[in-house]
mmCIF file of N, CA and C in Angstrom:
data_model
loop_
_atom_site.group_PDB
_atom_site.id
_atom_site.type_symbol
_atom_site.label_atom_id
_atom_site.label_comp_id
_atom_site.label_asym_id
_atom_site.label_seq_id
_atom_site.Cartn_x
_atom_site.Cartn_y
_atom_site.Cartn_z
ATOM 1 N N MET Z 28 2.231 -40.058 -55.820
ATOM 2 C CA MET Z 28 3.312 -39.659 -54.817
ATOM 3 C C MET Z 28 3.764 -38.457 -55.098
ATOM 4 N N LYS Z 29 4.279 -38.102 -56.487
ATOM 5 C CA LYS Z 29 4.774 -36.928 -56.951
ATOM 6 C C LYS Z 29 3.886 -35.684 -56.369
ATOM 7 N N ASN Z 30 2.750 -35.786 -56.697
ATOM 8 C CA ASN Z 30 1.840 -34.844 -56.343
ATOM 9 C C ASN Z 30 1.529 -34.362 -54.626
ATOM 10 N N SER Z 31 1.605 -35.840 -54.322
ATOM 11 C CA SER Z 31 1.355 -35.451 -52.557
ATOM 12 C C SER Z 31 2.739 -34.623 -52.368
ATOM 13 N N LYS Z 32 3.994 -34.737 -52.534
ATOM 14 C CA LYS Z 32 4.775 -34.293 -52.179
ATOM 15 C C LYS Z 32 5.034 -32.578 -52.383
ATOM 16 N N ILE Z 33 4.027 -32.515 -54.044
ATOM 17 C CA ILE Z 33 4.167 -30.966 -53.914
ATOM 18 C C ILE Z 33 3.306 -30.465 -53.501
ATOM 19 N N ILE Z 34 2.137 -30.901 -52.969
ATOM 20 C CA ILE Z 34 1.091 -30.404 -51.951
ATOM 21 C C ILE Z 34 1.505 -29.965 -50.916
ATOM 22 N N ILE Z 35 2.267 -30.953 -50.534
ATOM 23 C CA ILE Z 35 2.601 -31.353 -48.633
ATOM 24 C C ILE Z 35 3.742 -29.783 -48.605
ATOM 25 N N GLY Z 36 4.784 -29.486 -49.796
ATOM 26 C CA GLY Z 36 5.695 -28.394 -49.934
ATOM 27 C C GLY Z 36 5.098 -27.437 -49.794
ATOM 28 N N ILE Z 37 3.874 -27.325 -50.966
ATOM 29 C CA ILE Z 37 3.176 -25.882 -50.849
ATOM 30 C C ILE Z 37 2.552 -25.173 -49.748
ATOM 31 N N VAL Z 38 1.760 -26.511 -48.955
ATOM 32 C CA VAL Z 38 1.273 -26.136 -47.988
ATOM 33 C C VAL Z 38 2.463 -25.816 -46.615
ATOM 34 N N VAL Z 39 3.676 -26.429 -46.364
ATOM 35 C CA VAL Z 39 4.626 -26.227 -45.204
ATOM 36 C C VAL Z 39 5.424 -24.359 -45.924
ATOM 37 N N LEU Z 40 5.320 -24.060 -47.072
ATOM 38 C CA LEU Z 40 5.564 -23.009 -47.723
ATOM 39 C C LEU Z 40 4.652 -21.964 -47.290
ATOM 40 N N VAL Z 41 3.464 -22.258 -47.623
ATOM 41 C CA VAL Z 41 2.224 -21.566 -46.879
ATOM 42 C C VAL Z 41 2.732 -21.069 -45.787
ATOM 43 N N ILE Z 42 2.335 -22.031 -44.857
ATOM 44 C CA ILE Z 42 2.073 -21.800 -43.198
ATOM 45 C C ILE Z 42 3.456 -20.914 -42.943
ATOM 46 N N PHE Z 43 4.496 -21.535 -43.681
ATOM 47 C CA PHE Z 43 6.236 -20.208 -43.197
ATOM 48 C C PHE Z 43 6.087 -18.993 -43.553
ATOM 49 N N ALA Z 44 5.127 -18.876 -44.719
ATOM 50 C CA ALA Z 44 4.629 -17.208 -44.988
ATOM 51 C C ALA Z 44 4.328 -16.361 -43.924
ATOM 52 N N ILE Z 45 3.228 -17.304 -43.340
ATOM 53 C CA ILE Z 45 1.932 -16.889 -42.547
ATOM 54 C C ILE Z 45 2.626 -16.464 -41.500
ATOM 55 N N GLY Z 46 3.664 -17.382 -40.654
ATOM 56 C CA GLY Z 46 4.385 -16.918 -39.798
ATOM 57 C C GLY Z 46 5.277 -16.363 -39.478
ATOM 58 N N SER Z 47 5.761 -16.028 -40.705
ATOM 59 C CA SER Z 47 6.747 -14.964 -40.977
ATOM 60 C C SER Z 47 6.236 -13.976 -41.038
ATOM 61 N N PHE Z 48 5.049 -13.225 -41.813
ATOM 62 C CA PHE Z 48 4.564 -12.253 -41.880
ATOM 63 C C PHE Z 48 4.153 -11.645 -40.270
ATOM 64 N N VAL Z 49 3.022 -13.050 -39.923
ATOM 65 C CA VAL Z 49 2.811 -12.640 -38.643
ATOM 66 C C VAL Z 49 4.177 -12.308 -37.788
ATOM 67 N N ALA Z 50 5.215 -12.905 -37.037
ATOM 68 C CA ALA Z 50 6.094 -12.326 -36.813
ATOM 69 C C ALA Z 50 7.100 -11.413 -36.898
ATOM 70 N N LEU Z 51 6.982 -10.797 -38.071
ATOM 71 C CA LEU Z 51 7.462 -9.611 -38.471
ATOM 72 C C LEU Z 51 6.403 -8.117 -38.422
ATOM 73 N N THR Z 52 5.341 -8.619 -38.245
ATOM 74 C CA THR Z 52 4.728 -7.084 -38.641
ATOM 75 C C THR Z 52 3.696 -7.161 -36.953
ATOM 76 N N ARG Z 53 4.150 -8.164 -36.090
ATOM 77 C CA ARG Z 53 3.373 -7.219 -34.609
ATOM 78 C C ARG Z 53 4.774 -6.857 -33.605
ATOM 79 N N LYS Z 54 4.527 -5.535 -32.968
ATOM 80 C CA LYS Z 54 5.428 -4.791 -31.967
ATOM 81 C C LYS Z 54 5.816 -6.388 -31.233
ATOM 82 N N SER Z 55 6.897 -6.461 -30.946
ATOM 83 C CA SER Z 55 7.350 -6.930 -29.439
ATOM 84 C C SER Z 55 7.075 -6.496 -28.194
ATOM 85 N N PRO Z 56 7.340 -6.453 -27.145
ATOM 86 C CA PRO Z 56 6.867 -5.415 -25.914
ATOM 87 C C PRO Z 56 8.065 -4.797 -25.571
ATOM 88 N N VAL Z 57 9.498 -4.797 -25.885
ATOM 89 C CA VAL Z 57 10.454 -4.399 -25.480
ATOM 90 C C VAL Z 57 10.631 -3.543 -26.494
ATOM 91 N N GLU Z 58 9.953 -3.667 -27.331
ATOM 92 C CA GLU Z 58 9.822 -2.337 -28.510
ATOM 93 C C GLU Z 58 8.799 -1.436 -27.628
ATOM 94 N N ASP Z 59 7.900 -1.880 -27.187
ATOM 95 C CA ASP Z 59 6.448 -0.661 -26.591
ATOM 96 C C ASP Z 59 7.559 0.031 -25.685
ATOM 97 N N SER Z 60 7.802 -1.063 -24.631
ATOM 98 C CA SER Z 60 8.545 -0.578 -23.644
ATOM 99 C C SER Z 60 9.360 0.503 -23.605
ATOM 100 N N VAL Z 61 10.370 0.207 -25.023
ATOM 101 C CA VAL Z 61 11.439 1.079 -25.242
ATOM 102 C C VAL Z 61 10.602 3.030 -25.504
ATOM 103 N N SER Z 62 9.847 2.688 -26.347
ATOM 104 C CA SER Z 62 9.206 3.645 -27.019
ATOM 105 C C SER Z 62 8.051 4.803 -25.923
ATOM 106 N N THR Z 63 8.495 3.967 -24.660
ATOM 107 C CA THR Z 63 7.665 4.727 -23.782
ATOM 108 C C THR Z 63 8.138 5.753 -22.927
ATOM 109 N N ILE Z 64 9.535 5.144 -23.036
ATOM 110 C CA ILE Z 64 10.891 5.759 -22.343
ATOM 111 C C ILE Z 64 11.287 7.571 -22.738
ATOM 112 N N PRO Z 65 11.046 8.470 -21.812
ATOM 113 C CA PRO Z 65 11.188 9.094 -22.235
ATOM 114 C C PRO Z 65 12.515 10.041 -22.668
ATOM 115 N N GLU Z 66 12.717 11.265 -23.627
ATOM 116 C CA GLU Z 66 14.156 11.318 -24.011
ATOM 117 C C GLU Z 66 14.802 11.752 -23.239
ATOM 118 N N ASN Z 67 14.812 12.443 -22.519
ATOM 119 C CA ASN Z 67 15.336 13.492 -21.552
ATOM 120 C C ASN Z 67 15.190 13.274 -20.091
ATOM 121 N N THR Z 68 15.682 11.463 -19.735
ATOM 122 C CA THR Z 68 15.961 10.745 -18.629
ATOM 123 C C THR Z 68 17.521 10.507 -18.447
ATOM 124 N N ASN Z 69 18.323 11.354 -19.377
ATOM 125 C CA ASN Z 69 19.620 10.724 -19.405
ATOM 126 C C ASN Z 69 20.021 12.053 -18.614
ATOM 127 N N LYS Z 70 19.363 13.135 -18.393
ATOM 128 C CA LYS Z 70 19.895 14.561 -17.704
ATOM 129 C C LYS Z 70 19.898 14.547 -16.053
ATOM 130 N N VAL Z 71 20.660 14.961 -16.106
ATOM 131 C CA VAL Z 71 21.269 15.415 -14.725
ATOM 132 C C VAL Z 71 21.272 16.749 -13.777
ATOM 133 N N VAL Z 72 20.343 16.619 -12.930
ATOM 134 C CA VAL Z 72 19.405 17.810 -12.223
ATOM 135 C C VAL Z 72 20.500 17.920 -10.682
ATOM 136 N N ALA Z 73 20.838 18.955 -9.895
ATOM 137 C CA ALA Z 73 21.561 19.489 -9.274
ATOM 138 C C ALA Z 73 21.242 20.600 -8.301
ATOM 139 N N ASN Z 74 21.642 20.709 -7.533
ATOM 140 C CA ASN Z 74 21.085 21.891 -6.216
ATOM 141 C C ASN Z 74 19.115 22.270 -6.871
ATOM 142 N N VAL Z 75 18.848 21.035 -6.943
ATOM 143 C CA VAL Z 75 17.253 21.457 -6.648
ATOM 144 C C VAL Z 75 17.044 21.271 -5.510
ATOM 145 N N PRO Z 76 16.288 22.481 -4.794
ATOM 146 C CA PRO Z 76 15.501 22.102 -3.521
ATOM 147 C C PRO Z 76 14.122 21.316 -3.651
ATOM 148 N N VAL Z 77 14.105 20.308 -2.586
ATOM 149 C CA VAL Z 77 13.238 19.700 -2.611
ATOM 150 C C VAL Z 77 11.919 20.308 -2.032
ATOM 151 N N ASP Z 78 10.672 20.651 -2.637
ATOM 152 C CA ASP Z 78 9.478 21.042 -1.985
ATOM 153 C C ASP Z 78 8.553 19.863 -1.633
ATOM 154 N N ASN Z 79 8.534 20.162 -0.256
ATOM 155 C CA ASN Z 79 7.843 19.305 0.342
ATOM 156 C C ASN Z 79 6.335 19.922 0.983
ATOM 157 N N THR Z 80 6.012 20.602 0.349
ATOM 158 C CA THR Z 80 4.311 21.598 0.494
ATOM 159 C C THR Z 80 3.019 20.596 0.347
ATOM 160 N N ASP Z 81 3.140 19.842 -1.009
ATOM 161 C CA ASP Z 81 2.251 18.580 -1.286
ATOM 162 C C ASP Z 81 2.079 17.721 -0.554
ATOM 163 N N ALA Z 82 2.792 17.184 0.382
ATOM 164 C CA ALA Z 82 3.018 15.889 1.270
ATOM 165 C C ALA Z 82 2.106 16.508 2.506
ATOM 166 N N PRO Z 83 1.071 15.872 3.039
ATOM 167 C CA PRO Z 83 0.276 15.640 4.012
ATOM 168 C C PRO Z 83 0.729 15.911 4.912
ATOM 169 N N ALA Z 84 0.451 16.604 5.996
ATOM 170 C CA ALA Z 84 1.269 16.835 6.908
ATOM 171 C C ALA Z 84 0.515 16.425 8.495
ATOM 172 N N THR Z 85 1.884 15.669 9.300
ATOM 173 C CA THR Z 85 0.642 14.854 10.032
ATOM 174 C C THR Z 85 0.199 15.540 11.133
ATOM 175 N N LYS Z 86 -0.880 15.220 11.884
ATOM 176 C CA LYS Z 86 -1.688 15.481 12.660
ATOM 177 C C LYS Z 86 -0.881 15.349 13.993
ATOM 178 N N THR Z 87 -0.898 16.105 14.931
ATOM 179 C CA THR Z 87 -0.304 16.322 16.497
ATOM 180 C C THR Z 87 -1.389 16.123 17.247
ATOM 181 N N TYR Z 88 -1.096 15.544 18.492
ATOM 182 C CA TYR Z 88 -2.038 15.704 19.184
ATOM 183 C C TYR Z 88 -1.274 15.387 20.647
ATOM 184 N N THR Z 89 -2.081 16.501 21.890
ATOM 185 C CA THR Z 89 -1.236 16.201 23.213
ATOM 186 C C THR Z 89 -2.038 14.887 24.447
ATOM 187 N N LEU Z 90 -1.789 14.522 24.897
ATOM 188 C CA LEU Z 90 -3.134 14.074 25.838
ATOM 189 C C LEU Z 90 -3.475 14.426 26.432
ATOM 190 N N ALA Z 91 -3.862 15.775 26.419
ATOM 191 C CA ALA Z 91 -4.827 16.442 27.163
ATOM 192 C C ALA Z 91 -6.031 16.131 25.530
ATOM 193 N N ASP Z 92 -5.730 16.328 24.113
ATOM 194 C CA ASP Z 92 -6.368 16.258 23.577
ATOM 195 C C ASP Z 92 -6.814 15.059 23.118
ATOM 196 N N VAL Z 93 -6.424 13.348 23.396
ATOM 197 C CA VAL Z 93 -7.064 12.410 23.660
ATOM 198 C C VAL Z 93 -7.715 12.259 25.175
ATOM 199 N N SER Z 94 -7.320 12.929 25.833
ATOM 200 C CA SER Z 94 -8.275 12.887 26.699
ATOM 201 C C SER Z 94 -10.211 13.300 26.473
ATOM 202 N N LYS Z 95 -9.925 13.942 26.319
ATOM 203 C CA LYS Z 95 -11.047 14.326 25.620
ATOM 204 C C LYS Z 95 -12.099 12.980 24.856
ATOM 205 N N HIS Z 96 -11.469 12.607 24.249
ATOM 206 C CA HIS Z 96 -12.333 11.082 23.815
ATOM 207 C C HIS Z 96 -12.326 9.845 24.970
ATOM 208 N N ASN Z 97 -13.298 10.172 25.596
ATOM 209 C CA ASN Z 97 -12.619 8.937 26.737
ATOM 210 C C ASN Z 97 -14.051 8.150 27.022
ATOM 211 N N ASN Z 98 -14.791 7.769 26.094
ATOM 212 C CA ASN Z 98 -15.891 7.057 26.247
ATOM 213 C C ASN Z 98 -15.942 6.277 25.353
ATOM 214 N N PRO Z 99 -17.042 5.085 24.924
ATOM 215 C CA PRO Z 99 -17.445 4.038 23.981
ATOM 216 C C PRO Z 99 -18.301 5.062 22.775
ATOM 217 N N SER Z 100 -18.521 5.809 23.070
ATOM 218 C CA SER Z 100 -19.017 6.361 21.541
ATOM 219 C C SER Z 100 -18.067 7.410 20.848
ATOM 220 N N ASP Z 101 -16.901 7.647 21.484
ATOM 221 C CA ASP Z 101 -15.892 8.507 21.534
ATOM 222 C C ASP Z 101 -14.620 8.498 21.579
ATOM 223 N N CYS Z 102 -14.011 7.572 21.474
ATOM 224 C CA CYS Z 102 -12.707 6.526 21.650
ATOM 225 C C CYS Z 102 -11.727 6.879 20.859
ATOM 226 N N TRP Z 103 -10.274 7.600 21.968
ATOM 227 C CA TRP Z 103 -9.395 8.070 21.473
ATOM 228 C C TRP Z 103 -8.440 7.442 21.764
ATOM 229 N N THR Z 104 -7.094 6.526 21.647
ATOM 230 C CA THR Z 104 -5.912 6.420 22.637
ATOM 231 C C THR Z 104 -4.652 6.449 21.960
ATOM 232 N N ALA Z 105 -3.966 6.344 23.115
ATOM 233 C CA ALA Z 105 -2.122 7.025 22.587
ATOM 234 C C ALA Z 105 -1.677 5.409 22.975
ATOM 235 N N VAL Z 106 -0.805 5.254 21.992
ATOM 236 C CA VAL Z 106 -0.046 4.089 22.175
ATOM 237 C C VAL Z 106 1.522 4.522 21.658
ATOM 238 N N ASN Z 107 2.530 4.097 22.444
ATOM 239 C CA ASN Z 107 3.865 4.008 21.824
ATOM 240 C C ASN Z 107 4.259 5.399 20.893
ATOM 241 N N GLY Z 108 3.364 6.437 21.385
ATOM 242 C CA GLY Z 108 3.922 7.831 20.721
ATOM 243 C C GLY Z 108 2.692 8.037 19.325
ATOM 244 N N LYS Z 109 1.793 7.281 19.210
ATOM 245 C CA LYS Z 109 0.948 7.791 18.114
ATOM 246 C C LYS Z 109 -0.465 7.887 18.694
ATOM 247 N N VAL Z 110 -1.272 8.288 17.778
ATOM 248 C CA VAL Z 110 -2.885 8.254 18.389
ATOM 249 C C VAL Z 110 -3.848 7.528 17.391
ATOM 250 N N TYR Z 111 -4.215 6.998 18.033
ATOM 251 C CA TYR Z 111 -5.515 6.050 17.337
ATOM 252 C C TYR Z 111 -7.214 6.307 17.564
ATOM 253 N N GLU Z 112 -7.919 6.507 16.765
ATOM 254 C CA GLU Z 112 -9.349 6.627 16.988
ATOM 255 C C GLU Z 112 -9.914 5.225 16.630
ATOM 256 N N VAL Z 113 -10.019 4.703 18.069
ATOM 257 C CA VAL Z 113 -10.615 3.461 18.013
ATOM 258 C C VAL Z 113 -11.992 2.722 18.236
ATOM 259 N N THR Z 114 -13.216 4.065 18.016
ATOM 260 C CA THR Z 114 -14.447 4.007 18.744
ATOM 261 C C THR Z 114 -15.126 2.768 17.961
ATOM 262 N N LYS Z 115 -14.532 2.781 16.446
ATOM 263 C CA LYS Z 115 -15.115 1.362 16.083
ATOM 264 C C LYS Z 115 -14.693 -0.132 16.126
ATOM 265 N N TRP Z 116 -13.468 0.255 16.440
ATOM 266 C CA TRP Z 116 -13.077 -1.030 16.528
ATOM 267 C C TRP Z 116 -13.496 -2.121 18.396
ATOM 268 N N ILE Z 117 -14.189 -0.874 19.290
ATOM 269 C CA ILE Z 117 -14.569 -1.683 20.742
ATOM 270 C C ILE Z 117 -15.491 -2.549 20.197
ATOM 271 N N ASN Z 118 -16.240 -3.079 19.913
ATOM 272 C CA ASN Z 118 -17.442 -4.077 19.532
ATOM 273 C C ASN Z 118 -16.336 -5.366 18.360
ATOM 274 N N GLU Z 119 -15.459 -4.690 18.071
ATOM 275 C CA GLU Z 119 -14.806 -5.791 17.060
ATOM 276 C C GLU Z 119 -13.742 -6.346 17.789
ATOM 277 N N HIS Z 120 -13.425 -6.059 18.641
ATOM 278 C CA HIS Z 120 -12.218 -6.438 19.078
ATOM 279 C C HIS Z 120 -11.877 -7.896 19.762
ATOM 280 N N PRO Z 121 -11.864 -8.935 19.282
ATOM 281 C CA PRO Z 121 -11.645 -9.808 19.505
ATOM 282 C C PRO Z 121 -11.622 -10.490 21.195
ATOM 283 N N GLY Z 122 -10.876 -9.855 21.951
ATOM 284 C CA GLY Z 122 -10.550 -9.201 23.286
ATOM 285 C C GLY Z 122 -11.774 -8.857 23.837
ATOM 286 N N GLY Z 123 -12.434 -8.467 23.324
ATOM 287 C CA GLY Z 123 -14.078 -8.050 24.433
ATOM 288 C C GLY Z 123 -13.471 -6.616 24.262
ATOM 289 N N ALA Z 124 -14.552 -6.270 24.351
ATOM 290 C CA ALA Z 124 -14.547 -4.344 24.640
ATOM 291 C C ALA Z 124 -14.386 -4.057 25.607
ATOM 292 N N LYS Z 125 -14.376 -4.455 26.258
ATOM 293 C CA LYS Z 125 -13.645 -4.251 27.634
ATOM 294 C C LYS Z 125 -12.642 -3.570 27.808
ATOM 295 N N ALA Z 126 -11.464 -4.051 26.656
ATOM 296 C CA ALA Z 126 -9.922 -3.932 26.581
ATOM 297 C C ALA Z 126 -9.731 -2.862 25.965
ATOM 298 N N ILE Z 127 -10.790 -2.446 25.168
ATOM 299 C CA ILE Z 127 -10.592 -0.916 24.260
ATOM 300 C C ILE Z 127 -11.016 -0.180 25.426
ATOM 301 N N ILE Z 128 -12.312 -0.172 25.773
ATOM 302 C CA ILE Z 128 -13.289 0.766 26.151
ATOM 303 C C ILE Z 128 -12.206 1.486 27.708
ATOM 304 N N SER Z 129 -11.203 0.376 28.149
ATOM 305 C CA SER Z 129 -10.205 1.192 29.026
ATOM 306 C C SER Z 129 -9.184 1.701 28.873
ATOM 307 N N MET Z 130 -9.385 1.648 27.733
ATOM 308 C CA MET Z 130 -7.694 3.020 26.860
ATOM 309 C C MET Z 130 -8.409 4.014 26.369
ATOM 310 N N CYS Z 131 -9.606 3.853 26.283
ATOM 311 C CA CYS Z 131 -10.179 5.312 25.733
ATOM 312 C C CYS Z 131 -9.748 6.375 26.718
ATOM 313 N N GLY Z 132 -9.033 7.599 25.692
ATOM 314 C CA GLY Z 132 -9.079 8.922 26.487
ATOM 315 C C GLY Z 132 -7.510 8.815 27.534
ATOM 316 N N ILE Z 133 -6.504 7.251 27.176
ATOM 317 C CA ILE Z 133 -5.710 7.759 27.809
ATOM 318 C C ILE Z 133 -4.490 7.633 27.057
ATOM 319 N N ASP Z 134 -2.938 7.112 27.950
ATOM 320 C CA ASP Z 134 -2.324 6.304 26.683
ATOM 321 C C ASP Z 134 -1.892 5.057 27.433
ATOM 322 N N GLY Z 135 -2.434 4.107 26.113
ATOM 323 C CA GLY Z 135 -2.710 2.653 26.818
ATOM 324 C C GLY Z 135 -1.253 1.872 25.845
ATOM 325 N N SER Z 136 -0.654 2.425 25.772
ATOM 326 C CA SER Z 136 0.983 1.312 25.615
ATOM 327 C C SER Z 136 1.250 0.769 26.509
ATOM 328 N N SER Z 137 1.177 0.529 27.859
ATOM 329 C CA SER Z 137 1.462 -0.038 29.021
ATOM 330 C C SER Z 137 0.409 -1.617 28.767
ATOM 331 N N ALA Z 138 -0.826 -0.959 28.548
ATOM 332 C CA ALA Z 138 -1.773 -2.160 28.365
ATOM 333 C C ALA Z 138 -1.663 -2.709 26.710
ATOM 334 N N TYR Z 139 -1.680 -2.164 26.103
ATOM 335 C CA TYR Z 139 -1.358 -2.543 24.728
ATOM 336 C C TYR Z 139 -0.102 -3.579 24.374
ATOM 337 N N ASP Z 140 1.069 -3.116 24.827
ATOM 338 C CA ASP Z 140 2.350 -3.674 24.882
ATOM 339 C C ASP Z 140 2.283 -5.171 25.855
ATOM 340 N N GLY Z 141 1.268 -5.184 27.401
ATOM 341 C CA GLY Z 141 1.407 -6.189 28.110
ATOM 342 C C GLY Z 141 0.632 -6.820 27.611
ATOM 343 N N GLN Z 142 -0.211 -6.732 26.502
ATOM 344 C CA GLN Z 142 -1.001 -7.895 25.731
ATOM 345 C C GLN Z 142 -0.598 -8.266 24.451
ATOM 346 N N HIS Z 143 -0.073 -6.959 23.276
ATOM 347 C CA HIS Z 143 0.399 -7.694 22.429
ATOM 348 C C HIS Z 143 1.461 -7.126 21.695
ATOM 349 N N GLY Z 144 2.199 -6.310 22.684
ATOM 350 C CA GLY Z 144 3.485 -6.193 22.090
ATOM 351 C C GLY Z 144 4.213 -7.203 21.308
ATOM 352 N N GLY Z 145 4.684 -6.980 20.190
ATOM 353 C CA GLY Z 145 5.664 -7.814 19.473
ATOM 354 C C GLY Z 145 5.036 -8.732 18.524
ATOM 355 N N GLN Z 146 3.325 -8.115 18.314
ATOM 356 C CA GLN Z 146 2.921 -9.231 17.637
ATOM 357 C C GLN Z 146 2.447 -8.675 16.542
ATOM 358 N N LYS Z 147 2.676 -9.043 15.180
ATOM 359 C CA LYS Z 147 2.223 -8.200 13.773
ATOM 360 C C LYS Z 147 1.101 -7.815 13.578
ATOM 361 N N ARG Z 148 -0.081 -9.579 13.456
ATOM 362 C CA ARG Z 148 -1.265 -9.098 13.288
ATOM 363 C C ARG Z 148 -1.966 -7.866 14.388
ATOM 364 N N PRO Z 149 -1.730 -7.415 15.372
ATOM 365 C CA PRO Z 149 -2.673 -6.176 15.970
ATOM 366 C C PRO Z 149 -2.036 -5.170 15.830
ATOM 367 N N ALA Z 150 -0.588 -5.579 15.826
ATOM 368 C CA ALA Z 150 -0.020 -3.795 15.354
ATOM 369 C C ALA Z 150 -0.463 -3.560 14.376
ATOM 370 N N ASN Z 151 -0.551 -4.490 12.883
ATOM 371 C CA ASN Z 151 -0.926 -3.621 11.958
ATOM 372 C C ASN Z 151 -2.501 -3.109 11.898
ATOM 373 N N GLU Z 152 -3.550 -4.180 12.915
ATOM 374 C CA GLU Z 152 -4.458 -3.654 12.820
ATOM 375 C C GLU Z 152 -4.828 -2.362 13.676
ATOM 376 N N LEU Z 153 -3.957 -2.103 14.214
ATOM 377 C CA LEU Z 153 -3.956 -0.757 15.026
ATOM 378 C C LEU Z 153 -3.702 0.041 14.340
ATOM 379 N N THR Z 154 -2.599 -0.042 12.747
ATOM 380 C CA THR Z 154 -2.477 1.291 12.157
ATOM 381 C C THR Z 154 -3.428 2.030 11.506
ATOM 382 N N THR Z 155 -4.687 0.394 11.052
ATOM 383 C CA THR Z 155 -5.823 1.143 10.670
ATOM 384 C C THR Z 155 -6.710 2.062 10.758
ATOM 385 N N PHE Z 156 -6.158 2.500 12.107
ATOM 386 C CA PHE Z 156 -6.857 3.634 13.407
ATOM 387 C C PHE Z 156 -5.774 4.942 13.916
ATOM 388 N N LEU Z 157 -4.720 4.598 12.985
ATOM 389 C CA LEU Z 157 -3.801 6.154 13.532
ATOM 390 C C LEU Z 157 -4.672 7.061 12.850
ATOM 391 N N ILE Z 158 -4.636 8.185 13.689
ATOM 392 C CA ILE Z 158 -4.974 9.522 13.271
ATOM 393 C C ILE Z 158 -3.811 10.305 13.546
ATOM 394 N N GLY Z 159 -2.844 10.207 14.090
ATOM 395 C CA GLY Z 159 -1.215 11.357 14.161
ATOM 396 C C GLY Z 159 -0.720 11.186 15.393
ATOM 397 N N ASP Z 160 0.335 12.038 15.845
ATOM 398 C CA ASP Z 160 1.212 11.417 16.561
ATOM 399 C C ASP Z 160 0.771 12.458 17.678
ATOM 400 N N LEU Z 161 1.386 11.796 19.025
ATOM 401 C CA LEU Z 161 1.666 12.119 20.489
ATOM 402 C C LEU Z 161 2.521 13.125 20.703
ATOM 403 N N ILE Z 162 2.260 14.207 21.181
ATOM 404 C CA ILE Z 162 3.375 15.234 21.528
ATOM 405 C C ILE Z 162 3.539 15.511 22.956
ATOM 406 N N LYS Z 163 4.228 15.528 23.350
ATOM 407 C CA LYS Z 163 3.690 16.201 24.892
ATOM 408 C C LYS Z 163 4.170 17.683 24.899
#
């Protein structure tokens, strides 16, 4: 009986020692994130002009530009001040190809708004075809 208590005590002590060793030698996630913070994050920079030359310029198109793309094999349309290249959407449009073909080469804002105005899904789909802004 006395020997079993000693063996149990030794096993518990070994488990505790191994657990302590693992816990002390392992880096915590907090230490990892703290060590990656740059040292100069507390510096304040004032009166530095912002250089936007790396930002891509938004292309602009006139309605005359849009009107040149007025057929099912080359279809652009303008909707609410934006220009979209919707050729690939013609045969995928759930409402049928005619609805899109009728908007090729024109400002289709009233047709689009009349059918889809305020609906998120068509608006999200339309943004995937955006090529630029409409200017007058």
